[in-house]
Amino acid sequence: MTARGPAPERSQVVVVGAGFGGIAATRHLAGRDDVDVTIVDQHNFHTFLPLLYQVATAGLEPADVAYPVRTIFGRAANVTFRHAQVVGFDLVGRRVRLAGGDDLAYDHLVVASGAAAQFFGIDGAAAHALPLYTLGDARRLRNRLLTVLETADAHPETVDDGAPVFVVVGAGPTGVETAGALVELLEVCVRHDRLRIDAARTRVVLVDAGSRVLAGFDPVASRYADETLRDRGVELRLETPVASVAPDGVLLASGERLRADAVVWAAGLTLDGTLAATLPGGQAPGGRVTVGDDLSLTAHPEVFVVGDAAAVPRGPGGEPCPQVAQVAIQSGGHAARQVLADLAGAPRTAFTYFDKGIMATIGRRAAVAQFPRGPIVRGTLGWLGWLGLHLVYLIGFRGRIKVLVNWCWRYLDWPSGPRLIVGDAESDP
Ligand SMILES: Cc1cc2nc3c(=O)[nH]c(=O)nc-3n(C[C@H](O)[C@H](O)[C@H](O)COP(=O)(O)OP(=O)(O)OC[C@H]3O[C@@H](n4cnc5c(N)ncnc54)[C@H](O)[C@@H]3O)c2cc1C
């Protein structure tokens, strides 16, 4: 690729989003004396999305999966954090517009603003189902699940058949993990918290339009997840599209109505309505922004789009990568290296994804890990691998230790876990 002329001294880089992509890009630039980096996020923390389902099902505290951005970059004198919502871009004037009227000038821009929950236009889904995409979503879901259980204990007559029904829509990794963890939450609530709920009649139903769970995995992994979920008491309803969602349940395309006390939405991603949708070039599947091999916009080579927001090519001219954390981390790092190449007057390079494999857990001592080459690891070994990998990628030494201690504690003392309904407490005067 062509080399670009040397950029001015101390180039200004703005990174939008402190998710996996934005943090990786900023880490590559932190501590240098030739760039000033401003990382902007609407939250003052980075969220470790793969463990959100554990917050939602009262396995981990919100603070276990969120880490302040200022703490991550506290020692890097060239990195500034800006807590603000970005509302748009002036690509010609090279400015990022913030809510409230401020703007930030840049020489290079890295957009890593992620995606959002996809409701596929299904009637009532956005209004009545509970998505799991942000820390706020996870807290809302935890409050709702625990409130349903308390209500069933106190007023069984208000719950049909006296036993709650939870429907999870979407049998990808998030839906499978949430359904598995929900069954365990119910077990703890009944066996240890002595909630007066008929465990045998309480239902966790996992619904998907596709023909198998974990469709992105090898069929062997899907079969294992399917059998493990059924063994643990999850009802699987595959090849079952949802037609609409109402406050009291879902209507299936077959015409069957499935009563539910809570509907968890884990069905897909979209760029619609997100910040990246305001950028040019959103023709790729899912509305993702089309980027060149170096991950920049064709018309604005000083602008990079990475992670979930972009159709990150697997290699030069290749198919888009999946929207997973490794792609965000690697593409964020690649964008930062291209910024440094520009500063050095060196040629840019094409991004190539290094696939390290995919994993999903189904509950205690049950997970699948699938590597690009080699066997599919299942069961306890897969689960230990899953635990180890998530600890490695959690940000901050203290965060890792805290989560490890919490997991060990929960493993030894099953009833422990933050089963707190905080929604009402937060609205107290
Ligand atoms: C529940 C769940 C579970 C997952 N589990 C896994 C898993 O097990 N393994 C895996 O590999 N992947 C998993 N993923 C996918 C993975 O988390 C994403 O691919 C990854 O987070 C994408 O990183 P990103 O940096 O592109 O976006 P994100 O991590 O989503 O970060 C985007 C950031 O941009 C900020 N932002 C957005 N808009 C604005 C704005 N207008 N102004 C300011 N800031 C803004 C957000 O606040 C956020 O901090 C999961 C995702 C979810 C939702």
Short mmCIF file of C-alpha atoms and ligand atoms in Angstrom, two decimals:
data_model
loop_
_atom_site.label_atom_id
_atom_site.label_comp_id
_atom_site.label_asym_id
_atom_site.label_seq_id
_atom_site.Cartn_x
_atom_site.Cartn_y
_atom_site.Cartn_z
CA MET A 1 0.00 0.00 0.00
CA THR A 2 1.09 3.60 -0.57
CA ALA A 3 2.98 5.50 2.10
CA ARG A 4 1.38 8.71 3.28
CA GLY A 5 3.39 11.90 3.87
CA PRO A 6 4.72 12.50 7.40
CA ALA A 7 1.99 13.82 9.69
CA PRO A 8 2.42 16.85 11.96
CA GLU A 9 4.24 16.44 15.28
CA ARG A 10 2.14 14.96 18.07
CA SER A 11 -0.71 13.81 15.97
CA GLN A 12 -4.19 14.01 17.51
CA VAL A 13 -6.01 10.68 17.59
CA VAL A 14 -9.60 10.37 18.75
CA VAL A 15 -10.88 6.89 19.62
CA VAL A 16 -14.66 6.58 19.89
CA GLY A 17 -15.78 3.75 22.17
CA ALA A 18 -14.05 2.09 25.12
CA GLY A 19 -15.14 -1.44 24.25
CA PHE A 20 -12.75 -4.16 23.13
CA GLY A 21 -11.81 -2.37 19.89
CA GLY A 22 -11.30 1.11 21.34
CA ILE A 23 -9.32 -0.12 24.33
CA ALA A 24 -7.05 -2.23 22.09
CA ALA A 25 -6.39 0.72 19.76
CA THR A 26 -5.66 3.07 22.66
CA ARG A 27 -3.37 0.54 24.35
CA HIS A 28 -1.22 0.42 21.22
CA LEU A 29 -0.83 4.19 21.26
CA ALA A 30 -0.52 4.72 25.03
CA GLY A 31 2.83 5.93 26.36
CA ARG A 32 4.10 7.29 23.02
CA ASP A 33 5.44 10.80 22.61
CA ASP A 34 4.31 11.33 19.01
CA VAL A 35 0.52 11.04 19.53
CA ASP A 36 -2.09 12.46 21.88
CA VAL A 37 -5.07 10.15 22.22
CA THR A 38 -8.53 11.11 23.41
CA ILE A 39 -10.75 8.11 24.07
CA VAL A 40 -14.44 9.01 24.30
CA ASP A 41 -17.24 6.88 25.70
CA GLN A 42 -20.76 7.55 26.92
CA HIS A 43 -19.95 5.37 29.94
CA ASN A 44 -16.93 6.00 32.13
CA PHE A 45 -16.15 2.28 32.13
CA HIS A 46 -15.25 -0.57 29.80
CA THR A 47 -17.77 -3.42 29.89
CA PHE A 48 -16.67 -7.04 29.51
CA LEU A 49 -19.75 -8.08 27.50
CA PRO A 50 -19.10 -11.87 27.47
CA LEU A 51 -19.83 -12.03 31.21
CA LEU A 52 -22.95 -9.84 31.20
CA TYR A 53 -25.18 -12.90 31.42
CA GLN A 54 -23.59 -13.70 34.79
CA VAL A 55 -24.56 -10.25 36.09
CA ALA A 56 -28.08 -10.77 34.74
CA THR A 57 -28.41 -14.14 36.49
CA ALA A 58 -26.89 -12.93 39.77
CA GLY A 59 -23.58 -14.77 39.45
CA LEU A 60 -21.34 -11.71 39.35
CA GLU A 61 -21.59 -8.10 40.50
CA PRO A 62 -21.79 -5.34 37.86
CA ALA A 63 -18.42 -4.04 39.10
CA ASP A 64 -16.85 -7.45 38.32
CA VAL A 65 -17.38 -6.94 34.59
CA ALA A 66 -16.89 -3.17 34.30
CA TYR A 67 -13.63 -1.27 34.69
CA PRO A 68 -13.14 2.54 34.77
CA VAL A 69 -11.46 3.79 31.60
CA ARG A 70 -9.44 6.33 33.58
CA THR A 71 -7.98 3.52 35.68
CA ILE A 72 -6.97 1.55 32.57
CA PHE A 73 -4.98 4.48 31.13
CA GLY A 74 -4.15 6.34 34.36
CA ARG A 75 -0.41 6.02 33.82
CA ALA A 76 -0.35 7.01 30.15
CA ALA A 77 0.38 10.76 30.01
CA ASN A 78 -0.63 10.96 26.33
CA VAL A 79 -4.12 9.47 26.85
CA THR A 80 -7.12 11.57 27.92
CA PHE A 81 -10.56 10.14 28.65
CA ARG A 82 -13.67 12.11 27.72
CA HIS A 83 -16.95 10.98 29.24
CA ALA A 84 -19.44 12.05 26.58
CA GLN A 85 -21.88 10.82 24.02
CA VAL A 86 -20.71 11.26 20.44
CA VAL A 87 -23.58 12.49 18.27
CA GLY A 88 -21.90 12.67 14.86
CA PHE A 89 -18.86 13.35 12.74
CA ASP A 90 -17.68 16.17 10.50
CA LEU A 91 -15.45 14.05 8.31
CA VAL A 92 -14.44 16.95 6.06
CA GLY A 93 -13.56 19.27 8.96
CA ARG A 94 -12.09 16.28 10.91
CA ARG A 95 -14.12 16.82 14.05
CA VAL A 96 -16.08 14.54 16.37
CA ARG A 97 -19.29 16.15 17.61
CA LEU A 98 -20.30 15.59 21.23
CA ALA A 99 -23.71 15.91 22.90
CA GLY A 100 -23.90 19.37 24.48
CA GLY A 101 -22.18 21.11 21.57
CA ASP A 102 -18.45 20.46 22.13
CA ASP A 103 -16.33 18.89 19.48
CA LEU A 104 -12.93 17.21 19.25
CA ALA A 105 -10.47 17.77 16.39
CA TYR A 106 -8.47 14.83 15.06
CA ASP A 107 -5.77 13.90 12.59
CA HIS A 108 -6.76 10.24 12.83
CA LEU A 109 -10.06 8.82 14.04
CA VAL A 110 -10.79 5.28 15.20
CA VAL A 111 -14.50 4.48 15.48
CA ALA A 112 -15.20 1.48 17.73
CA SER A 113 -18.74 2.24 18.81
CA GLY A 114 -20.07 -1.35 18.62
CA ALA A 115 -23.53 -2.53 17.62
CA ALA A 116 -26.96 -2.82 19.30
CA ALA A 117 -29.61 -5.48 19.94
CA GLN A 118 -31.53 -6.47 16.80
CA PHE A 119 -35.29 -6.96 17.17
CA PHE A 120 -35.89 -7.75 13.45
CA GLY A 121 -38.95 -5.50 13.48
CA ILE A 122 -40.84 -8.14 15.47
CA ASP A 123 -43.95 -6.56 16.89
CA GLY A 124 -43.61 -5.76 20.61
CA ALA A 125 -40.06 -7.13 20.93
CA ALA A 126 -38.33 -3.80 21.59
CA ALA A 127 -41.05 -2.76 24.04
CA HIS A 128 -41.54 -5.95 26.05
CA ALA A 129 -38.47 -8.18 25.70
CA LEU A 130 -35.35 -7.58 27.77
CA PRO A 131 -32.17 -7.33 25.70
CA LEU A 132 -28.73 -8.14 27.09
CA TYR A 133 -26.30 -5.74 25.54
CA THR A 134 -25.18 -3.25 28.18
CA LEU A 135 -24.44 -3.29 31.89
CA GLY A 136 -27.73 -1.43 32.38
CA ASP A 137 -29.55 -4.21 30.48
CA ALA A 138 -27.94 -6.85 32.71
CA ARG A 139 -28.98 -5.04 35.89
CA ARG A 140 -32.53 -4.53 34.60
CA LEU A 141 -32.76 -8.20 33.71
CA ARG A 142 -31.47 -9.30 37.12
CA ASN A 143 -34.01 -7.03 38.86
CA ARG A 144 -36.80 -8.42 36.69
CA LEU A 145 -35.89 -12.09 37.12
CA LEU A 146 -35.56 -11.80 40.90
CA THR A 147 -38.74 -9.74 41.17
CA VAL A 148 -40.67 -12.39 39.22
CA LEU A 149 -39.40 -15.06 41.61
CA GLU A 150 -40.26 -13.01 44.72
CA THR A 151 -43.74 -12.31 43.34
CA ALA A 152 -44.29 -16.00 42.62
CA ASP A 153 -43.28 -16.77 46.21
CA ALA A 154 -45.51 -14.09 47.76
CA HIS A 155 -48.52 -14.28 45.40
CA PRO A 156 -48.48 -17.57 43.53
CA GLU A 157 -52.10 -16.89 42.49
CA THR A 158 -50.91 -13.98 40.28
CA VAL A 159 -48.64 -16.28 38.29
CA ASP A 160 -50.38 -18.75 35.95
CA ASP A 161 -50.10 -22.25 37.45
CA GLY A 162 -48.17 -20.66 40.35
CA ALA A 163 -44.86 -21.24 38.57
CA PRO A 164 -42.92 -18.66 36.54
CA VAL A 165 -41.97 -19.14 32.90
CA PHE A 166 -38.86 -17.53 31.41
CA VAL A 167 -38.44 -17.39 27.64
CA VAL A 168 -35.03 -16.76 26.09
CA VAL A 169 -35.15 -15.83 22.40
CA GLY A 170 -32.00 -16.69 20.42
CA ALA A 171 -29.94 -19.87 20.83
CA GLY A 172 -26.53 -18.40 20.01
CA PRO A 173 -23.85 -18.24 22.73
CA THR A 174 -25.59 -15.48 24.73
CA GLY A 175 -28.98 -17.24 24.72
CA VAL A 176 -27.45 -20.63 25.58
CA GLU A 177 -25.35 -19.15 28.39
CA THR A 178 -28.28 -17.20 29.79
CA ALA A 179 -30.68 -20.17 29.69
CA GLY A 180 -28.11 -22.44 31.37
CA ALA A 181 -27.40 -19.88 34.09
CA LEU A 182 -31.13 -19.21 34.62
CA VAL A 183 -31.75 -22.86 35.46
CA GLU A 184 -28.96 -22.68 38.03
CA LEU A 185 -30.36 -19.46 39.48
CA LEU A 186 -33.75 -21.12 39.90
CA GLU A 187 -32.17 -24.10 41.60
CA VAL A 188 -30.36 -21.87 44.10
CA CYS A 189 -33.47 -19.75 44.75
CA VAL A 190 -35.60 -22.80 45.47
CA ARG A 191 -33.10 -25.08 47.23
CA HIS A 192 -31.17 -22.52 49.22
CA ASP A 193 -33.25 -19.34 49.43
CA ARG A 194 -36.37 -21.42 50.08
CA LEU A 195 -38.55 -19.51 47.64
CA ARG A 196 -41.89 -21.28 47.56
CA ILE A 197 -41.89 -22.07 43.88
CA ASP A 198 -42.66 -25.38 42.30
CA ALA A 199 -39.29 -26.06 40.67
CA ALA A 200 -40.71 -28.90 38.59
CA ARG A 201 -43.24 -26.59 36.93
CA THR A 202 -40.97 -23.53 36.57
CA ARG A 203 -39.91 -23.36 32.93
CA VAL A 204 -36.93 -21.95 31.07
CA VAL A 205 -37.72 -22.08 27.35
CA LEU A 206 -35.05 -21.37 24.72
CA VAL A 207 -36.60 -20.41 21.37
CA ASP A 208 -34.83 -20.07 18.02
CA ALA A 209 -35.91 -19.94 14.39
CA GLY A 210 -32.89 -22.05 13.38
CA SER A 211 -32.59 -25.81 13.51
CA ARG A 212 -29.81 -26.09 16.11
CA VAL A 213 -28.37 -24.26 19.11
CA LEU A 214 -24.96 -22.57 18.72
CA ALA A 215 -25.45 -22.46 14.95
CA GLY A 216 -22.05 -20.77 14.47
CA PHE A 217 -20.29 -23.80 15.99
CA ASP A 218 -19.53 -27.24 14.62
CA PRO A 219 -22.58 -29.59 14.73
CA VAL A 220 -20.74 -31.73 17.33
CA ALA A 221 -20.58 -28.73 19.68
CA SER A 222 -24.24 -27.93 18.97
CA ARG A 223 -25.29 -31.48 19.83
CA TYR A 224 -23.38 -31.38 23.11
CA ALA A 225 -24.95 -28.02 24.04
CA ASP A 226 -28.41 -29.29 23.04
CA GLU A 227 -28.14 -32.44 25.18
CA THR A 228 -26.64 -30.58 28.15
CA LEU A 229 -29.34 -27.91 28.11
CA ARG A 230 -32.11 -30.52 27.94
CA ASP A 231 -30.48 -32.58 30.73
CA ARG A 232 -30.43 -29.48 32.90
CA GLY A 233 -34.10 -28.79 32.34
CA VAL A 234 -34.12 -26.15 29.58
CA GLU A 235 -36.96 -26.65 27.08
CA LEU A 236 -35.68 -26.19 23.54
CA ARG A 237 -38.03 -24.89 20.88
CA LEU A 238 -36.01 -24.90 17.64
CA GLU A 239 -37.30 -24.02 14.14
CA THR A 240 -39.74 -21.83 16.03
CA PRO A 241 -39.80 -18.22 14.81
CA VAL A 242 -41.29 -15.61 17.15
CA ALA A 243 -44.11 -13.59 15.57
CA SER A 244 -44.66 -11.00 18.32
CA VAL A 245 -43.95 -10.22 21.94
CA ALA A 246 -46.54 -9.02 24.45
CA PRO A 247 -46.22 -8.06 28.15
CA ASP A 248 -47.34 -11.57 29.10
CA GLY A 249 -45.43 -13.72 26.63
CA VAL A 250 -44.61 -14.45 23.01
CA LEU A 251 -46.72 -15.43 20.05
CA LEU A 252 -44.96 -18.00 17.90
CA ALA A 253 -45.25 -17.98 14.10
CA SER A 254 -47.09 -21.31 14.40
CA GLY A 255 -49.91 -19.48 16.21
CA GLU A 256 -49.03 -20.96 19.60
CA ARG A 257 -48.90 -18.51 22.50
CA LEU A 258 -46.14 -19.04 25.04
CA ARG A 259 -46.90 -17.37 28.36
CA ALA A 260 -43.82 -15.76 29.93
CA ASP A 261 -43.07 -13.74 33.04
CA ALA A 262 -39.92 -12.41 31.38
CA VAL A 263 -38.68 -12.59 27.79
CA VAL A 264 -34.91 -12.32 27.37
CA TRP A 265 -33.83 -11.13 23.92
CA ALA A 266 -30.55 -12.58 22.68
CA ALA A 267 -31.41 -12.82 19.00
CA GLY A 268 -28.93 -10.73 17.04
CA LEU A 269 -27.12 -7.49 16.33
CA THR A 270 -27.75 -4.43 14.23
CA LEU A 271 -26.01 -1.19 13.41
CA ASP A 272 -29.38 0.60 12.95
CA GLY A 273 -29.65 3.57 15.24
CA THR A 274 -26.02 3.35 16.36
CA LEU A 275 -23.39 6.02 15.86
CA ALA A 276 -21.53 4.05 13.17
CA ALA A 277 -24.69 4.06 11.03
CA THR A 278 -24.05 7.79 10.46
CA LEU A 279 -20.77 6.98 8.67
CA PRO A 280 -20.69 6.47 4.91
CA GLY A 281 -20.26 2.94 3.55
CA GLY A 282 -22.78 0.93 5.56
CA GLN A 283 -23.68 -1.57 2.86
CA ALA A 284 -22.22 -4.71 4.41
CA PRO A 285 -24.42 -7.40 6.06
CA GLY A 286 -26.14 -6.11 9.21
CA GLY A 287 -25.53 -2.51 8.10
CA ARG A 288 -21.87 -2.79 9.13
CA VAL A 289 -19.56 -0.11 7.75
CA THR A 290 -17.55 -1.20 4.72
CA VAL A 291 -13.84 -0.65 5.26
CA GLY A 292 -10.75 -1.23 3.12
CA ASP A 293 -8.13 -3.90 3.77
CA ASP A 294 -6.34 -1.52 6.17
CA LEU A 295 -9.71 -0.94 7.99
CA SER A 296 -10.04 2.71 6.88
CA LEU A 297 -12.86 4.38 4.92
CA THR A 298 -12.06 4.65 1.22
CA ALA A 299 -13.06 8.32 1.02
CA HIS A 300 -11.41 9.16 4.36
CA PRO A 301 -8.25 7.13 4.89
CA GLU A 302 -7.61 8.96 8.18
CA VAL A 303 -10.79 7.34 9.60
CA PHE A 304 -10.73 3.70 10.76
CA VAL A 305 -13.77 1.67 11.78
CA VAL A 306 -13.15 -1.48 13.85
CA GLY A 307 -14.92 -4.17 15.88
CA ASP A 308 -18.65 -4.86 15.69
CA ALA A 309 -19.31 -1.60 13.82
CA ALA A 310 -17.28 -2.62 10.76
CA ALA A 311 -17.37 -5.38 8.17
CA VAL A 312 -13.79 -6.28 9.15
CA PRO A 313 -12.37 -8.43 6.32
CA ARG A 314 -10.76 -11.74 7.36
CA GLY A 315 -7.86 -10.94 5.06
CA PRO A 316 -7.25 -8.84 1.94
CA GLY A 317 -10.56 -8.78 0.01
CA GLY A 318 -11.95 -11.47 2.31
CA GLU A 319 -15.38 -12.17 3.81
CA PRO A 320 -16.38 -10.13 6.89
CA CYS A 321 -15.28 -11.56 10.25
CA PRO A 322 -17.90 -12.45 12.89
CA GLN A 323 -18.78 -9.82 15.49
CA VAL A 324 -16.74 -11.24 18.38
CA ALA A 325 -14.30 -9.83 20.93
CA GLN A 326 -11.14 -11.19 19.25
CA VAL A 327 -12.00 -9.44 15.99
CA ALA A 328 -12.55 -6.17 17.87
CA ILE A 329 -9.28 -6.50 19.79
CA GLN A 330 -7.23 -7.41 16.72
CA SER A 331 -8.84 -4.82 14.43
CA GLY A 332 -8.43 -2.07 17.06
CA GLY A 333 -4.74 -2.92 17.37
CA HIS A 334 -4.38 -2.97 13.58
CA ALA A 335 -5.94 0.49 13.19
CA ALA A 336 -3.50 1.89 15.78
CA ARG A 337 -0.56 0.33 13.91
CA GLN A 338 -1.74 2.03 10.69
CA VAL A 339 -1.80 5.39 12.51
CA LEU A 340 1.80 4.81 13.58
CA ALA A 341 2.75 3.74 10.05
CA ASP A 342 1.35 7.06 8.75
CA LEU A 343 3.34 8.98 11.37
CA ALA A 344 6.50 7.16 10.34
CA GLY A 345 5.77 7.72 6.63
CA ALA A 346 5.68 3.92 6.23
CA PRO A 347 3.24 1.99 4.05
CA ARG A 348 0.03 0.69 5.57
CA THR A 349 -0.63 -3.06 5.77
CA ALA A 350 -3.75 -5.17 5.24
CA PHE A 351 -5.55 -6.67 8.24
CA THR A 352 -5.53 -10.45 8.64
CA TYR A 353 -7.66 -12.09 11.32
CA PHE A 354 -5.98 -14.68 13.49
CA ASP A 355 -8.81 -17.00 14.52
CA LYS A 356 -8.17 -18.34 18.03
CA GLY A 357 -11.44 -20.28 18.18
CA ILE A 358 -14.82 -19.83 19.84
CA MET A 359 -16.26 -20.87 23.19
CA ALA A 360 -19.59 -21.02 24.98
CA THR A 361 -20.54 -22.22 28.43
CA ILE A 362 -23.80 -23.95 29.32
CA GLY A 363 -23.40 -23.77 33.08
CA ARG A 364 -21.25 -25.20 35.81
CA ARG A 365 -18.72 -27.71 34.49
CA ALA A 366 -20.17 -27.61 30.99
CA ALA A 367 -18.75 -25.64 28.07
CA VAL A 368 -17.60 -26.11 24.49
CA ALA A 369 -14.39 -24.74 23.05
CA GLN A 370 -13.86 -25.03 19.32
CA PHE A 371 -10.47 -24.28 17.79
CA PRO A 372 -9.84 -23.61 14.10
CA ARG A 373 -7.72 -26.76 13.98
CA GLY A 374 -7.87 -29.57 16.50
CA PRO A 375 -10.54 -31.19 18.62
CA ILE A 376 -13.68 -29.71 20.14
CA VAL A 377 -13.18 -29.61 23.90
CA ARG A 378 -16.34 -30.26 25.94
CA GLY A 379 -17.48 -30.75 29.52
CA THR A 380 -15.36 -29.89 32.54
CA LEU A 381 -12.18 -29.38 30.51
CA GLY A 382 -13.99 -26.99 28.18
CA TRP A 383 -15.45 -25.20 31.17
CA LEU A 384 -12.04 -24.80 32.86
CA GLY A 385 -10.65 -23.49 29.56
CA TRP A 386 -13.57 -21.06 29.33
CA LEU A 387 -12.95 -19.82 32.90
CA GLY A 388 -9.22 -19.37 32.29
CA LEU A 389 -9.66 -17.54 29.00
CA HIS A 390 -12.23 -15.12 30.39
CA LEU A 391 -9.94 -14.34 33.30
CA VAL A 392 -7.04 -13.61 30.94
CA TYR A 393 -9.10 -11.15 28.92
CA LEU A 394 -10.74 -9.38 31.86
CA ILE A 395 -9.15 -5.98 32.29
CA GLY A 396 -7.05 -5.21 35.36
CA PHE A 397 -5.25 -7.52 37.76
CA ARG A 398 -7.64 -6.67 40.59
CA GLY A 399 -10.64 -7.40 38.37
CA ARG A 400 -9.28 -10.84 37.50
CA ILE A 401 -8.53 -11.72 41.11
CA LYS A 402 -11.98 -10.54 42.23
CA VAL A 403 -13.79 -12.61 39.60
CA LEU A 404 -11.60 -15.65 40.29
CA VAL A 405 -12.32 -15.39 44.03
CA ASN A 406 -16.06 -14.93 43.36
CA TRP A 407 -16.16 -17.93 41.03
CA CYS A 408 -14.20 -20.13 43.47
CA TRP A 409 -16.40 -18.99 46.32
CA ARG A 410 -19.55 -19.68 44.36
CA TYR A 411 -18.22 -23.05 43.32
CA LEU A 412 -17.62 -24.06 46.94
CA ASP A 413 -20.59 -22.21 48.41
CA TRP A 414 -23.26 -22.51 45.74
CA PRO A 415 -25.91 -20.29 47.38
CA SER A 416 -23.62 -17.24 47.43
CA GLY A 417 -24.09 -14.69 44.66
CA PRO A 418 -25.44 -11.16 44.45
CA ARG A 419 -29.17 -11.89 44.28
CA LEU A 420 -30.08 -8.25 44.88
CA ILE A 421 -33.07 -6.40 43.49
CA VAL A 422 -31.62 -2.89 43.29
CA GLY A 423 -34.01 -1.17 40.88
CA ASP A 424 -36.38 -0.07 43.63
CA ALA A 425 -33.52 0.83 46.01
CA GLU A 426 -32.00 3.15 43.41
CA SER A 427 -35.21 5.15 43.08
CA ASP A 428 -35.34 5.73 46.86
CA PRO A 429 -34.96 9.40 47.81
C1 LIG B 1 -24.08 -10.32 25.94
C2 LIG B 1 -22.92 -10.49 25.02
C3 LIG B 1 -22.08 -11.59 25.14
C4 LIG B 1 -20.98 -11.75 24.31
N1 LIG B 1 -20.18 -12.85 24.46
C5 LIG B 1 -19.08 -12.98 23.68
C6 LIG B 1 -18.18 -14.08 23.88
O1 LIG B 1 -18.40 -14.93 24.75
N2 LIG B 1 -17.07 -14.14 23.10
C7 LIG B 1 -16.80 -13.20 22.15
O2 LIG B 1 -15.78 -13.28 21.48
N3 LIG B 1 -17.65 -12.17 21.92
C8 LIG B 1 -18.76 -12.04 22.67
N4 LIG B 1 -19.61 -10.99 22.46
C9 LIG B 1 -19.31 -10.04 21.39
C10 LIG B 1 -18.23 -9.05 21.81
O3 LIG B 1 -18.48 -8.61 23.11
C11 LIG B 1 -18.22 -7.91 20.81
O4 LIG B 1 -17.85 -8.44 19.56
C12 LIG B 1 -17.24 -6.82 21.22
O5 LIG B 1 -17.64 -6.24 22.45
C13 LIG B 1 -17.18 -5.73 20.16
O6 LIG B 1 -16.27 -4.76 20.59
P1 LIG B 1 -16.43 -3.27 20.08
O7 LIG B 1 -15.27 -2.51 20.67
O8 LIG B 1 -16.63 -3.23 18.63
O9 LIG B 1 -17.80 -2.75 20.72
P2 LIG B 1 -18.29 -2.74 22.22
O10 LIG B 1 -17.52 -3.64 23.07
O11 LIG B 1 -19.77 -2.90 22.13
O12 LIG B 1 -17.96 -1.26 22.69
C14 LIG B 1 -18.57 -0.13 22.11
C15 LIG B 1 -18.34 1.05 23.04
O13 LIG B 1 -18.75 2.23 22.36
C16 LIG B 1 -19.48 3.05 23.24
N5 LIG B 1 -20.38 3.89 22.45
C17 LIG B 1 -21.33 3.46 21.57
N6 LIG B 1 -21.95 4.53 21.02
C18 LIG B 1 -21.41 5.63 21.58
C19 LIG B 1 -21.64 7.03 21.41
N7 LIG B 1 -22.57 7.50 20.58
N8 LIG B 1 -20.90 7.88 22.16
C20 LIG B 1 -19.95 7.43 23.02
N9 LIG B 1 -19.69 6.11 23.19
C21 LIG B 1 -20.40 5.23 22.48
C22 LIG B 1 -20.23 2.07 24.14
O14 LIG B 1 -20.60 2.67 25.37
C23 LIG B 1 -19.19 0.96 24.32
O15 LIG B 1 -18.36 1.19 25.44
C24 LIG B 1 -20.71 -10.79 23.29
C25 LIG B 1 -21.55 -9.69 23.16
C26 LIG B 1 -22.64 -9.53 24.01
C27 LIG B 1 -23.54 -8.34 23.86
#
